[in-house]
PDB file of C-alpha atoms and ligand atoms in Angstrom:
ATOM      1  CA  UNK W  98     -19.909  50.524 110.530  1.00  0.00           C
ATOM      2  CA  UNK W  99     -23.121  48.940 111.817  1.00  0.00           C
ATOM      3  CA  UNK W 100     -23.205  45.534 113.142  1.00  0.00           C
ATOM      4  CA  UNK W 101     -25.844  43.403 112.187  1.00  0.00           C
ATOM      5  CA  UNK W 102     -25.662  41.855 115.711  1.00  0.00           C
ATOM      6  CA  UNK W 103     -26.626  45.492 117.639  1.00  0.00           C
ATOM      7  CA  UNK W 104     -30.041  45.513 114.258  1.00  0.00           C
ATOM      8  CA  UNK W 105     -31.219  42.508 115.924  1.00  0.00           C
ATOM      9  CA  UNK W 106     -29.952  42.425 119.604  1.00  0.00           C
ATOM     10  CA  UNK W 107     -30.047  46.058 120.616  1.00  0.00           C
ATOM     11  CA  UNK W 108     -26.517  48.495 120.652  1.00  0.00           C
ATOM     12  CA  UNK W 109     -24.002  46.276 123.808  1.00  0.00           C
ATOM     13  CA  UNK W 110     -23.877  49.193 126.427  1.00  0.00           C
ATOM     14  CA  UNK W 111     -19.898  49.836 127.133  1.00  0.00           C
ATOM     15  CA  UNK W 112     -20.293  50.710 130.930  1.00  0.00           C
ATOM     16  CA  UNK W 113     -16.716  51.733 131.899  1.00  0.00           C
ATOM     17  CA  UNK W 114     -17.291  54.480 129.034  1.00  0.00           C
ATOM     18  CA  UNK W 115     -20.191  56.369 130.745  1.00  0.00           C
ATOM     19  CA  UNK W 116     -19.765  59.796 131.071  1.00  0.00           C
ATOM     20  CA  UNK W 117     -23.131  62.561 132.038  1.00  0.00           C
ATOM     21  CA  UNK W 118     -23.161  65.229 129.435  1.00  0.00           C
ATOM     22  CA  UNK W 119     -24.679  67.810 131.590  1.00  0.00           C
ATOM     23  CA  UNK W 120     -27.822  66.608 130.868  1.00  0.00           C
ATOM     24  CA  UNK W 121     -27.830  62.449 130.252  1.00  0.00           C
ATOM     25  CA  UNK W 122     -25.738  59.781 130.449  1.00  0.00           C
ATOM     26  CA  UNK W 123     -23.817  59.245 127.603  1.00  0.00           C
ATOM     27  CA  UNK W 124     -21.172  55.990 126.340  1.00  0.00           C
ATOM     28  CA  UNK W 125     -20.496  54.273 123.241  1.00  0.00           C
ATOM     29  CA  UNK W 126     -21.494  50.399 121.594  1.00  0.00           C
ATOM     30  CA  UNK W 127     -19.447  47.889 123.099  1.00  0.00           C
ATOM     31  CA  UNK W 128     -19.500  46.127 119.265  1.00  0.00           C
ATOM     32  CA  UNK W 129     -19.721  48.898 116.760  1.00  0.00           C
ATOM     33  CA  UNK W 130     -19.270  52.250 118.204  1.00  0.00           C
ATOM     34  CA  UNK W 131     -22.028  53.515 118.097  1.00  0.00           C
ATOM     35  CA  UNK W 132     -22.707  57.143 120.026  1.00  0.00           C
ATOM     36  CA  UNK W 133     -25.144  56.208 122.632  1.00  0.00           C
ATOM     37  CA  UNK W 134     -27.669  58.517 124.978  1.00  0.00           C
ATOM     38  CA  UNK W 135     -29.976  57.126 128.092  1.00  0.00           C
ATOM     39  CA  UNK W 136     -32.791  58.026 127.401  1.00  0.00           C
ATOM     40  CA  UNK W 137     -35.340  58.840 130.301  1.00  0.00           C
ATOM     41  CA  UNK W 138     -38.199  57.485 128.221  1.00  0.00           C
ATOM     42  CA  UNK W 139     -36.395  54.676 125.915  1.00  0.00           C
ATOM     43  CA  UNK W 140     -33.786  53.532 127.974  1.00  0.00           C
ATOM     44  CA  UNK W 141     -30.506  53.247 126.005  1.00  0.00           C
ATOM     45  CA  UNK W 142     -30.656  53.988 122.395  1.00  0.00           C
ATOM     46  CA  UNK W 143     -28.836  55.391 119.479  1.00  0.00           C
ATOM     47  CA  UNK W 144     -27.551  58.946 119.582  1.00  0.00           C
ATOM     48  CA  UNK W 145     -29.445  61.311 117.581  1.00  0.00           C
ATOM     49  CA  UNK W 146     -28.027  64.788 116.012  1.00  0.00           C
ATOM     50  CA  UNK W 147     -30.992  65.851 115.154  1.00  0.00           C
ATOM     51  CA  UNK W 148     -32.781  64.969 118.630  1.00  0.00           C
ATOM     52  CA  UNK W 149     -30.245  65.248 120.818  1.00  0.00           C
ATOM     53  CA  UNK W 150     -27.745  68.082 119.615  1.00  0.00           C
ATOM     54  CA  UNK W 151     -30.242  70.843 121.009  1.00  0.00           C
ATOM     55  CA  UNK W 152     -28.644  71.244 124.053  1.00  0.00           C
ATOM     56  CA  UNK W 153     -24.565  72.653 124.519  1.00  0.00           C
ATOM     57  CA  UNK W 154     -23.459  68.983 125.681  1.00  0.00           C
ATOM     58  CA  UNK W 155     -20.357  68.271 127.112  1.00  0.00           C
ATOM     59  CA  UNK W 156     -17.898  66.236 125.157  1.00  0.00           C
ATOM     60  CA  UNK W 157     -16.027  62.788 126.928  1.00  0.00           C
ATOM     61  CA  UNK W 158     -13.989  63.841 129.800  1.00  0.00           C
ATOM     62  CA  UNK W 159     -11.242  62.232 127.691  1.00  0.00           C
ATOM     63  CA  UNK W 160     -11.663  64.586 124.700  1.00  0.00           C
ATOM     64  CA  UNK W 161     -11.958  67.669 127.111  1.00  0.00           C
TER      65      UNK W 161
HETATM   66 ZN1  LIG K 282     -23.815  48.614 118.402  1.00  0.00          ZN
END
């Protein structure tokens, strides 16, 4: 589910959540849920299979 809050404001950055993948900082939407990636470029924004997926990331700690 989307919010239509994070269309117009931007995806709410959970911070306790942030976990490094191996090779960026990874954490979830505070309001919807959204997967989330720092970007180096962009900054925070949306996680992207097709983008991001390249690379053998590692899952959340939690779901290690
Ligand atoms: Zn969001």
């Amino acid at each position: 589910m989307k919010s239509l809050v994070c269309k117009v404001k931007g995806h709410r950055v959970n911070r306790r959540r942030v976990w490094h993948d191996k090779f960026d900082f990874r954490t979830n939407c505070d309001r919807c849920n959204a997967s989330l990636i720092r970007d180096e470029v962009e900054g925070w924004r949306e996680f992207d299979n097709d983008r991001d997926l390249l690379v053998d990331r590692m899952a959340h700690p939690k779901h290690a």
